[in-house]
XYZ file of C-alpha atoms in Angstrom:
404
model
C 151.459 215.694 189.899
C 150.756 212.948 187.815
C 149.431 209.673 190.085
C 146.914 207.256 189.573
C 143.812 207.034 191.494
C 144.798 203.040 192.138
C 148.527 204.555 193.554
C 146.839 206.895 195.758
C 144.675 204.289 197.040
C 148.169 201.724 197.473
C 151.027 203.007 198.549
C 152.322 199.389 197.403
C 151.562 200.871 193.561
C 153.500 204.004 194.425
C 156.460 202.341 195.629
C 157.037 199.713 192.898
C 156.948 202.912 191.129
C 159.442 204.721 192.811
C 161.573 201.236 192.849
C 161.683 200.834 189.400
C 162.790 204.578 188.836
C 165.484 204.163 191.499
C 168.371 203.527 189.255
C 167.841 207.305 187.647
C 171.307 209.168 187.207
C 170.490 211.722 190.441
C 173.414 214.491 190.735
C 172.238 217.006 193.306
C 174.622 219.249 193.723
C 173.043 221.683 196.744
C 173.200 219.890 199.859
C 174.761 221.003 203.570
C 175.737 219.837 206.794
C 177.571 221.009 209.869
C 180.265 221.481 211.758
C 180.123 219.976 214.891
C 181.015 222.420 216.462
C 178.027 224.587 215.232
C 175.937 226.881 216.729
C 172.843 227.274 214.483
C 169.836 226.078 216.106
C 167.941 227.693 213.878
C 168.040 225.041 211.082
C 166.813 222.686 213.756
C 163.285 224.884 214.061
C 163.368 224.463 210.396
C 163.249 220.615 210.641
C 160.431 220.881 213.375
C 158.550 223.746 211.438
C 156.820 220.870 208.946
C 155.488 219.128 211.996
C 154.210 221.869 213.988
C 152.029 223.103 211.280
C 150.747 219.907 210.846
C 151.638 219.915 206.623
C 153.213 216.523 208.079
C 151.760 214.887 210.612
C 154.345 212.296 211.499
C 156.984 214.955 212.367
C 154.712 216.168 215.618
C 156.250 215.251 218.527
C 159.501 213.701 216.702
C 162.567 215.941 218.274
C 164.622 217.406 215.774
C 168.330 218.107 217.172
C 171.788 219.825 215.455
C 172.968 215.891 215.195
C 170.366 216.024 212.702
C 172.433 218.177 210.695
C 175.810 217.052 211.050
C 177.736 214.606 208.392
C 176.475 211.149 209.713
C 172.523 211.858 209.269
C 173.846 213.648 206.166
C 175.023 210.341 204.917
C 172.077 208.451 205.653
C 169.597 211.337 203.867
C 171.619 211.653 201.076
C 172.974 208.605 199.952
C 170.801 205.406 201.491
C 167.528 207.385 202.153
C 166.945 208.923 198.712
C 167.979 207.976 195.435
C 170.590 210.657 194.412
C 173.755 208.627 193.195
C 175.925 211.909 193.544
C 175.804 214.514 195.296
C 178.106 218.077 196.064
C 178.433 219.593 199.625
C 178.051 223.229 199.825
C 178.153 225.938 202.637
C 177.888 229.167 203.712
C 180.202 232.300 205.699
C 179.927 234.638 207.892
C 181.530 237.509 209.294
C 181.583 235.235 212.205
C 184.653 232.528 211.860
C 182.533 230.164 213.754
C 179.483 230.838 212.404
C 180.492 229.407 208.753
C 178.260 226.266 208.152
C 181.747 224.305 207.302
C 185.007 225.437 206.450
C 186.390 224.947 203.077
C 188.872 222.627 204.645
C 186.211 220.466 206.159
C 183.890 220.319 203.429
C 186.686 218.830 200.922
C 187.703 216.552 203.912
C 183.985 215.593 203.485
C 184.352 214.903 200.212
C 187.814 212.809 201.053
C 185.975 210.775 203.208
C 182.855 209.555 201.375
C 184.773 209.137 197.894
C 187.415 206.890 200.238
C 184.206 204.990 201.375
C 182.770 204.403 198.323
C 185.291 203.612 196.029
C 184.326 206.437 193.538
C 183.525 209.978 193.246
C 180.072 210.172 194.990
C 181.151 213.283 196.397
C 181.969 216.696 195.271
C 182.851 220.147 197.593
C 182.251 223.741 197.182
C 185.143 226.588 198.193
C 183.965 229.688 199.671
C 184.849 232.501 198.397
C 183.597 236.357 200.263
C 184.661 238.762 197.888
C 186.019 242.009 199.752
C 186.569 240.441 203.158
C 190.373 241.148 203.871
C 193.302 238.888 202.070
C 190.368 237.231 200.678
C 191.850 236.741 197.235
C 195.125 234.764 199.060
C 192.182 232.838 200.121
C 191.129 232.202 196.725
C 194.946 231.050 195.562
C 195.559 229.087 198.824
C 192.446 227.069 198.649
C 192.937 226.414 194.593
C 196.145 225.031 195.501
C 195.228 222.765 198.056
C 192.052 221.928 198.774
C 190.998 221.358 194.422
C 187.808 222.345 194.791
C 184.998 221.429 192.395
C 183.844 224.968 191.652
C 183.232 228.447 193.953
C 180.318 229.575 195.151
C 179.956 233.127 196.936
C 176.825 234.623 198.392
C 176.050 238.528 197.289
C 174.371 239.781 200.084
C 177.857 238.685 202.229
C 177.139 237.063 205.703
C 173.692 235.535 204.715
C 173.973 233.694 208.131
C 174.004 236.899 210.362
C 173.089 239.171 208.075
C 173.108 241.987 210.918
C 176.882 241.386 210.183
C 177.137 241.250 206.695
C 179.800 244.918 205.502
C 181.010 242.948 202.561
C 177.594 242.583 199.813
C 178.902 242.428 195.779
C 177.625 242.615 192.945
C 178.625 240.197 190.274
C 179.291 242.755 187.712
C 181.655 244.569 189.643
C 184.868 244.657 187.406
C 187.257 245.835 189.988
C 185.938 243.340 192.532
C 184.951 240.485 191.192
C 186.317 240.291 187.553
C 190.237 239.357 188.507
C 188.560 236.436 190.837
C 187.325 235.390 187.421
C 190.529 235.317 185.489
C 192.148 233.511 188.207
C 189.065 230.967 187.697
C 189.291 230.590 184.099
C 193.542 230.474 184.969
C 192.668 227.154 187.019
C 190.038 225.733 184.433
C 186.955 226.167 187.471
C 184.467 227.008 185.127
C 181.397 226.909 187.551
C 180.751 229.978 189.628
C 177.429 229.135 192.207
C 175.957 232.527 193.760
C 173.333 232.521 196.414
C 170.240 234.367 195.171
C 166.681 235.003 196.752
C 165.397 233.729 198.912
C 164.469 236.970 200.130
C 161.249 237.860 200.963
C 158.616 240.882 202.270
C 159.479 240.335 205.879
C 163.596 240.258 205.539
C 163.539 243.014 202.785
C 161.895 245.278 205.476
C 164.944 244.261 208.200
C 167.538 244.600 205.874
C 166.358 247.027 203.151
C 169.876 247.917 201.755
C 170.815 244.450 201.470
C 167.976 243.263 198.376
C 169.581 244.713 196.238
C 172.540 242.302 196.156
C 169.831 239.315 196.241
C 168.002 239.906 192.852
C 169.906 239.550 189.379
C 170.459 243.007 188.586
C 174.301 241.921 187.982
C 174.069 238.598 186.587
C 173.524 239.248 182.766
C 176.958 241.617 182.252
C 178.843 239.871 184.167
C 177.781 236.380 182.159
C 178.169 238.579 178.947
C 181.926 240.137 180.079
C 183.041 236.593 181.000
C 181.742 233.599 178.776
C 184.187 231.271 179.691
C 182.519 230.843 182.810
C 178.921 229.174 183.920
C 177.158 231.202 186.301
C 174.848 228.677 188.347
C 172.012 230.914 190.349
C 171.287 229.063 193.499
C 167.244 228.571 194.238
C 167.033 230.833 190.680
C 166.584 233.725 192.973
C 163.415 232.816 194.019
C 162.187 235.608 196.489
C 159.346 233.999 198.305
C 160.352 232.063 201.125
C 159.348 232.316 204.569
C 155.871 231.529 204.255
C 155.103 234.146 201.502
C 154.616 231.056 198.442
C 151.103 233.481 198.362
C 152.875 236.550 197.775
C 154.649 234.713 194.571
C 151.488 233.202 193.448
C 149.256 236.275 193.309
C 151.671 237.991 191.355
C 152.221 235.639 188.878
C 148.410 235.041 188.509
C 147.787 239.517 188.085
C 151.548 240.054 186.233
C 153.008 237.103 184.839
C 156.201 237.139 186.832
C 157.335 236.212 189.576
C 160.646 238.097 192.164
C 163.235 236.778 190.937
C 162.452 234.280 188.699
C 161.328 235.728 185.795
C 164.314 237.854 186.007
C 166.614 234.842 185.523
C 165.027 233.014 183.166
C 164.898 236.978 180.760
C 168.900 236.954 180.933
C 169.498 234.829 178.095
C 167.402 236.529 175.112
C 168.413 240.292 176.855
C 172.338 239.605 177.070
C 172.547 237.403 174.361
C 174.350 234.584 176.684
C 173.909 230.877 177.214
C 176.145 230.523 180.218
C 173.549 231.319 183.132
C 172.125 228.377 185.118
C 169.390 227.344 187.412
C 170.065 225.675 190.241
C 166.076 224.606 191.812
C 167.006 224.577 195.951
C 165.096 226.101 197.369
C 162.752 227.014 194.656
C 161.481 223.524 194.369
C 161.701 222.755 198.131
C 159.283 225.450 199.146
C 156.961 225.680 196.320
C 156.257 222.119 195.632
C 153.963 221.400 198.438
C 152.712 224.525 199.666
C 151.660 226.185 196.404
C 152.226 223.211 193.567
C 150.658 226.189 190.816
C 153.787 228.815 191.418
C 156.176 225.967 191.481
C 154.761 224.442 188.017
C 154.527 228.258 186.730
C 158.120 228.866 188.009
C 159.492 225.655 185.969
C 158.034 226.428 183.164
C 159.522 230.063 183.034
C 163.164 228.158 183.672
C 162.767 226.482 181.491
C 161.957 228.647 178.672
C 164.154 231.302 179.155
C 166.994 229.469 180.554
C 166.531 226.199 178.283
C 166.039 222.637 179.766
C 169.842 222.159 179.232
C 170.191 224.630 181.820
C 168.209 224.072 184.758
C 170.196 221.847 187.113
C 168.866 219.651 189.820
C 169.922 220.827 194.170
C 168.041 220.080 196.778
C 169.247 222.159 199.526
C 169.491 218.644 201.898
C 169.380 218.480 204.494
C 167.668 221.670 205.699
C 164.059 219.558 204.956
C 165.576 216.443 205.656
C 166.555 213.443 202.835
C 165.755 214.810 199.890
C 163.488 211.707 198.184
C 160.474 214.118 198.220
C 161.332 216.324 196.338
C 162.482 213.224 193.706
C 158.759 212.257 193.782
C 157.211 215.250 193.301
C 159.868 216.238 190.392
C 159.334 213.406 189.094
C 155.228 213.695 189.419
C 155.225 217.355 188.475
C 153.710 218.086 185.515
C 152.663 221.939 184.091
C 148.969 222.119 183.967
C 147.532 222.498 180.213
C 146.182 225.506 181.136
C 149.813 227.404 181.942
C 150.965 225.856 178.927
C 148.780 227.594 176.571
C 148.683 230.489 177.954
C 152.555 231.062 178.632
C 153.999 228.685 175.994
C 155.009 226.682 178.771
C 156.036 222.977 177.543
C 155.254 219.836 179.191
C 157.952 218.489 181.582
C 156.920 215.296 180.409
C 157.851 211.633 182.207
C 159.655 211.282 185.207
C 162.474 209.837 183.113
C 161.603 211.862 180.198
C 164.430 213.870 177.921
C 163.667 216.987 180.086
C 163.470 215.668 183.585
C 166.764 212.842 183.373
C 168.682 216.380 182.277
C 167.324 218.304 185.057
C 167.992 215.438 187.912
C 171.592 214.263 186.130
C 172.248 215.195 182.565
C 173.152 218.954 183.169
C 175.045 218.774 186.005
C 177.487 215.931 184.568
C 178.023 218.295 181.575
C 178.464 221.243 183.875
C 181.055 219.054 186.234
C 182.665 217.029 183.964
C 181.420 213.568 184.373
C 182.057 210.865 182.001
C 179.322 208.295 181.136
C 181.403 205.804 183.226
C 180.799 207.547 186.319
C 176.713 206.451 186.114
C 177.889 203.252 186.033
C 180.467 202.754 188.360
C 177.649 204.072 191.240
C 175.447 201.570 190.114
C 178.091 198.941 191.828
C 180.856 200.812 194.037
C 180.912 200.376 197.850
C 177.849 202.290 198.854
C 175.780 200.430 196.307
C 176.646 198.121 197.965
C 175.843 199.362 201.507
C 172.385 200.034 200.371
C 171.179 197.610 199.000
C 171.961 196.197 203.214
C 170.069 198.782 204.289
C 167.368 198.792 202.242
C 166.918 194.768 202.823
C 167.436 195.296 207.064
C 166.264 198.561 207.189
C 163.655 200.789 208.071
C 163.501 201.476 204.232
C 163.403 204.894 202.504
C 161.479 207.842 204.177
C 159.327 210.944 202.114
C 159.311 212.422 205.356
C 159.819 216.435 205.051
C 161.543 218.830 207.227
C 161.648 222.579 207.551
């Protein structure tokens, strides 16, 4: 991480640098909150974990509740406690209807609420699709017609929340099941297919070995080649080693130069001759940047080298890990060590506001979602910008607290 001795000794100097960069266009297309009637207490435990582990002493003894994972705190942590300018609200489905993070209608409602409040297009929304579920294609038609989602997102393992209930895993290259869905997307002009991949450490593999074949990226290349009209955005860049297994990832890289399944993803463009595969950061960044920054740097190097700096997109997976500002600050300061650059041919990530990081933070997502340059100016002067100015003047100030 690039930080001067003076900054380390004086938080005021670090804050001055952060303030100078606060206007940077950051488009976070991977965020979450939970519905009001949720019962998913596990995410509360995630926010407590860092405090209990001692990684963030400021969280020791700080109560975390489900309210921290609902809309009011989401709005605060995403838009007021971080430099995020535009966000996409995502979700996750389940075989059990009440365990959807949010229904597709709830996500569309949140998008409408935020954009009406701010007076500009600050929020985008996914619609979730579940291939193989009874009536799933009819649901897709309804969502396109009534909700007008900005993109669709799916979980190839089926029910990721309750894996023991998962009865409908699927593959992106299933010509019979998925290709008719792609036809609908092309016809509707919805060209971004977002897919949750990875987050399947050895412990999860042992518990649910039948789903691991759907969690990796073996199905991405053929689908991307067969559907050049679409963009396949692989969430978490298929990073496998979450849940405290970052050491496994680093050991694997040191021995082989590979990392499950990030390396596989980065090799798809060259292997299949495609340019429509993208790597979203999500937990690949949140789960490694502090716990094992060498692994984080190696993965960033692989993604930029294999996919291209214009095919790596910013997503924080907040608010599972608190306000995303700590991740923003981390990427601004992260650099690939020279030894790794020389050994593996990785290009440097460069300055916080340089070409590569600016593209990752916002430029690439803006291109994917057809955001005009005028929006960058609009968000600097909309109602939310006014609220944030007051918040920073009179509120508690920004926080780099990291949860989960």
